[in-house]
Every structure is written in C-alpha cells, then in structure tokens.
C-alpha cells in the first residue's frame, strides 16, 4: 500500500539490528506518533474544539489507525508484536470524549480493566485539557450529540445546533479534578 512504503523501507533497514534494539526503535516510533497526535488535542495549538471537530479528528484518526495497523502487521512480520498498544492512549481519549461515558466518570473509569475501567490508557489531565476547550464553544453538529445529556439542542427552522451545557461541563471538570492527574 503506497502510504506504507516509506515506513516499510525504514523498518526493513532495522532487520539488521539486534532484536531488542529493533523492537525499541519500533516502539519508540509508535509512541512518538501517538504523543504527537495527542498533542493536537491536549496541547496549546488547538484553542477551541467542538463535537464536529472531535468527530472529524476521530474519523481521520481512524484512517490513520488503519495505516498504523497495516504498519503494525508489517512490523509483526519483522518479529515485533503489540505495537498497536502504543496507540491506545489516543484512541481511548477520543472515544471517551465523543461518548456518553464522559457524563458518567468516576474513580474506576481510568483504573485497570479488572477494576471496571474502560479507559485504562487515558490520563484524566488530558481529558481535562480537551473538555476545557469545549467551554467557549457554542455550536456543534446536532446529529453527533442529539441523544446525549451532555449537549443542549436549540432547534431552528434553518438548522439545528448544539451547544455544550455549561453545568455538565463544570461537573465533568470537577469530577476529573478530584480524580487527579495520572501519569502512565
């Protein structure tokens, strides 16, 4: 597949390295890509976000993840497994932000799966960084959030818009701040 050819060429060059070094390079590369993608949302570059933007990011992330999975499959042929786990923090962060689970956060949300955690690779401070960017946003796609308590709907004849409920945003932020930052 054409987008993977540069990566495949690079990974092929790693075959001459000892296995531990080769694996370290693969993992370091994938972790770096994941952190760069996370910074798009949690870093200072993006000042405001809305649901449409997050959903578009998720769609583009899905395409990127397909490329990454193809790359991971190729890397698997080189003897390096579990690279897809490097992308769990980003995919889980986006999934949490666009889901109704955001409204129901508790202390188990970020715990291990055995403790009931669904978003085990997400750091609460990253969720705070994204949710705080929603505070100043007033318009988003109605279709994306029409059934969620997280959003309020203002229907007009010309269009339907969705604005974030400030009270829910504040409650989510308060809950996240009581959970505290986690460094994984």
Short mmCIF file of C-alpha atoms in Angstrom, two decimals:
data_model
loop_
_atom_site.label_atom_id
_atom_site.label_comp_id
_atom_site.label_asym_id
_atom_site.label_seq_id
_atom_site.Cartn_x
_atom_site.Cartn_y
_atom_site.Cartn_z
CA UNK A 1 0.00 0.00 0.00
CA UNK A 2 1.53 3.30 -1.13
CA UNK A 3 1.43 5.30 2.16
CA UNK A 4 3.24 2.47 3.92
CA UNK A 5 6.14 2.14 1.52
CA UNK A 6 8.40 4.69 3.29
CA UNK A 7 7.70 3.04 6.66
CA UNK A 8 8.26 -0.42 5.26
CA UNK A 9 11.54 0.69 3.73
CA UNK A 10 12.62 2.17 7.07
CA UNK A 11 11.54 -0.89 9.05
CA UNK A 12 13.27 -3.19 6.58
CA UNK A 13 16.54 -1.41 7.33
CA UNK A 14 16.06 -2.29 11.01
CA UNK A 15 16.22 -6.03 10.28
CA UNK A 16 20.00 -5.96 10.53
CA UNK A 17 19.85 -4.68 14.12
CA UNK A 18 19.70 -6.95 17.17
CA UNK A 19 16.09 -7.81 18.12
CA UNK A 20 15.96 -5.74 21.34
CA UNK A 21 17.19 -2.63 19.54
CA UNK A 22 14.83 -3.22 16.62
CA UNK A 23 11.86 -3.58 18.99
CA UNK A 24 12.89 -0.48 20.92
CA UNK A 25 13.03 1.56 17.71
CA UNK A 26 9.60 0.30 16.61
CA UNK A 27 8.03 1.07 19.99
CA UNK A 28 9.74 4.45 20.31
CA UNK A 29 8.50 5.43 16.84
CA UNK A 30 4.91 4.41 17.53
CA UNK A 31 4.85 6.04 20.97
CA UNK A 32 6.20 9.25 19.44
CA UNK A 33 3.47 9.22 16.77
CA UNK A 34 0.81 8.65 19.46
CA UNK A 35 2.10 11.52 21.62
CA UNK A 36 2.22 13.84 18.62
CA UNK A 37 -1.42 13.01 17.85
CA UNK A 38 -2.41 13.54 21.50
CA UNK A 39 -0.79 16.96 21.48
CA UNK A 40 -3.08 18.04 18.66
CA UNK A 41 -5.96 17.86 21.15
CA UNK A 42 -4.39 18.46 24.55
CA UNK A 43 -1.61 20.86 23.61
CA UNK A 44 -1.76 24.63 23.17
CA UNK A 45 -2.06 24.58 19.37
CA UNK A 46 -5.82 23.96 19.36
CA UNK A 47 -7.57 26.68 21.37
CA UNK A 48 -11.20 25.58 20.93
CA UNK A 49 -12.91 22.38 19.90
CA UNK A 50 -16.45 21.33 19.17
CA UNK A 51 -18.10 18.00 18.66
CA UNK A 52 -17.82 18.23 14.88
CA UNK A 53 -14.09 18.82 15.16
CA UNK A 54 -13.62 15.90 17.55
CA UNK A 55 -15.67 13.59 15.33
CA UNK A 56 -13.68 14.64 12.25
CA UNK A 57 -10.48 14.07 14.22
CA UNK A 58 -11.78 10.61 15.18
CA UNK A 59 -12.61 9.82 11.55
CA UNK A 60 -9.16 10.96 10.42
CA UNK A 61 -7.62 9.11 13.34
CA UNK A 62 -9.48 6.01 12.18
CA UNK A 63 -7.90 6.34 8.75
CA UNK A 64 -4.52 6.92 10.32
CA UNK A 65 -5.02 3.94 12.63
CA UNK A 66 -5.78 1.77 9.57
CA UNK A 67 -2.42 2.81 8.18
CA UNK A 68 -0.81 2.17 11.55
CA UNK A 69 -2.42 -1.27 11.80
CA UNK A 70 -1.11 -2.11 8.34
CA UNK A 71 2.27 -0.91 9.54
CA UNK A 72 1.92 -2.96 12.72
CA UNK A 73 1.03 -6.03 10.66
CA UNK A 74 4.13 -5.44 8.60
CA UNK A 75 6.16 -4.91 11.77
CA UNK A 76 4.68 -8.17 13.05
CA UNK A 77 6.27 -9.93 10.12
CA UNK A 78 9.55 -8.48 11.36
CA UNK A 79 9.03 -10.16 14.73
CA UNK A 80 7.77 -7.11 16.69
CA UNK A 81 4.34 -7.61 18.24
CA UNK A 82 1.92 -5.49 20.28
CA UNK A 83 2.79 -2.20 18.59
CA UNK A 84 -0.90 -1.34 18.31
CA UNK A 85 -0.94 -0.89 22.09
CA UNK A 86 1.17 2.23 21.57
CA UNK A 87 -1.91 3.93 20.11
CA UNK A 88 -4.34 3.04 22.90
CA UNK A 89 -3.97 6.37 24.77
CA UNK A 90 -5.05 8.41 21.75
CA UNK A 91 -7.85 6.14 20.57
CA UNK A 92 -9.28 5.78 24.07
CA UNK A 93 -9.09 9.55 24.68
CA UNK A 94 -11.06 10.31 21.51
CA UNK A 95 -13.55 7.51 22.23
CA UNK A 96 -14.17 8.90 25.72
CA UNK A 97 -14.61 12.49 24.53
CA UNK A 98 -17.23 11.56 21.90
CA UNK A 99 -19.09 9.05 24.07
CA UNK A 100 -21.75 9.42 26.74
CA UNK A 101 -19.23 7.88 29.16
CA UNK A 102 -17.85 11.39 29.64
CA UNK A 103 -21.00 12.24 31.60
CA UNK A 104 -20.55 9.25 33.93
CA UNK A 105 -16.94 9.49 35.04
CA UNK A 106 -15.96 8.03 38.38
CA UNK A 107 -12.84 6.74 40.10
CA UNK A 108 -13.00 3.42 38.20
CA UNK A 109 -13.03 4.97 34.71
CA UNK A 110 -9.25 5.08 34.42
CA UNK A 111 -8.42 2.01 36.54
CA UNK A 112 -7.38 -1.36 35.19
CA UNK A 113 -9.98 -3.40 33.30
CA UNK A 114 -10.33 -5.81 36.24
CA UNK A 115 -11.44 -2.84 38.39
CA UNK A 116 -14.06 -1.84 35.84
CA UNK A 117 -12.01 0.72 33.94
CA UNK A 118 -12.84 1.19 30.29
CA UNK A 119 -10.31 3.93 29.52
CA UNK A 120 -7.24 2.44 31.14
CA UNK A 121 -4.73 4.25 28.92
CA UNK A 122 -6.26 7.74 29.31
CA UNK A 123 -4.84 10.30 31.70
CA UNK A 124 -7.53 12.43 33.40
CA UNK A 125 -5.48 15.60 32.89
CA UNK A 126 -5.63 15.01 29.12
CA UNK A 127 -9.42 14.75 29.32
CA UNK A 128 -9.48 17.98 31.36
CA UNK A 129 -7.36 19.72 28.70
CA UNK A 130 -9.80 18.74 25.95
CA UNK A 131 -13.01 19.38 27.92
CA UNK A 132 -11.79 22.84 28.98
CA UNK A 133 -11.50 23.71 25.30
CA UNK A 134 -15.22 22.97 24.94
CA UNK A 135 -16.14 25.73 27.40
CA UNK A 136 -16.07 28.54 24.86
CA UNK A 137 -17.63 26.53 22.06
CA UNK A 138 -21.28 27.20 21.35
CA UNK A 139 -22.09 25.42 18.08
CA UNK A 140 -21.58 21.81 17.03
CA UNK A 141 -23.18 19.11 14.92
CA UNK A 142 -26.62 18.11 16.23
CA UNK A 143 -26.55 14.67 14.72
CA UNK A 144 -23.45 13.78 16.69
CA UNK A 145 -24.91 14.53 20.10
CA UNK A 146 -28.68 14.68 19.88
CA UNK A 147 -29.27 11.90 22.42
CA UNK A 148 -26.67 12.97 24.95
CA UNK A 149 -27.40 14.81 28.18
CA UNK A 150 -24.00 16.46 27.65
CA UNK A 151 -25.43 18.71 24.96
CA UNK A 152 -28.42 21.02 24.72
CA UNK A 153 -30.28 21.42 21.46
CA UNK A 154 -31.57 24.71 20.02
CA UNK A 155 -33.70 23.87 17.01
CA UNK A 156 -34.49 26.48 14.38
CA UNK A 157 -36.16 26.18 11.02
CA UNK A 158 -32.93 26.65 9.10
CA UNK A 159 -30.66 24.41 11.12
CA UNK A 160 -30.21 22.53 14.32
CA UNK A 161 -27.28 23.50 16.53
CA UNK A 162 -25.97 22.01 19.68
CA UNK A 163 -24.24 23.92 22.44
CA UNK A 164 -22.46 22.45 25.40
CA UNK A 165 -24.26 22.58 28.73
CA UNK A 166 -22.04 24.63 31.00
CA UNK A 167 -23.34 22.93 34.14
CA UNK A 168 -22.47 19.49 32.80
CA UNK A 169 -19.04 20.66 31.60
CA UNK A 170 -18.35 22.14 35.04
CA UNK A 171 -19.48 18.92 36.75
CA UNK A 172 -17.27 16.80 34.47
CA UNK A 173 -14.28 19.07 35.11
CA UNK A 174 -14.88 18.98 38.87
CA UNK A 175 -15.08 15.19 38.83
CA UNK A 176 -11.92 14.90 36.72
CA UNK A 177 -10.01 17.23 39.01
CA UNK A 178 -10.99 15.18 42.07
CA UNK A 179 -9.69 12.06 40.34
CA UNK A 180 -6.44 13.93 39.86
CA UNK A 181 -3.68 13.72 37.28
CA UNK A 182 -2.29 10.34 36.43
CA UNK A 183 0.99 9.74 34.73
CA UNK A 184 1.16 6.42 32.94
#
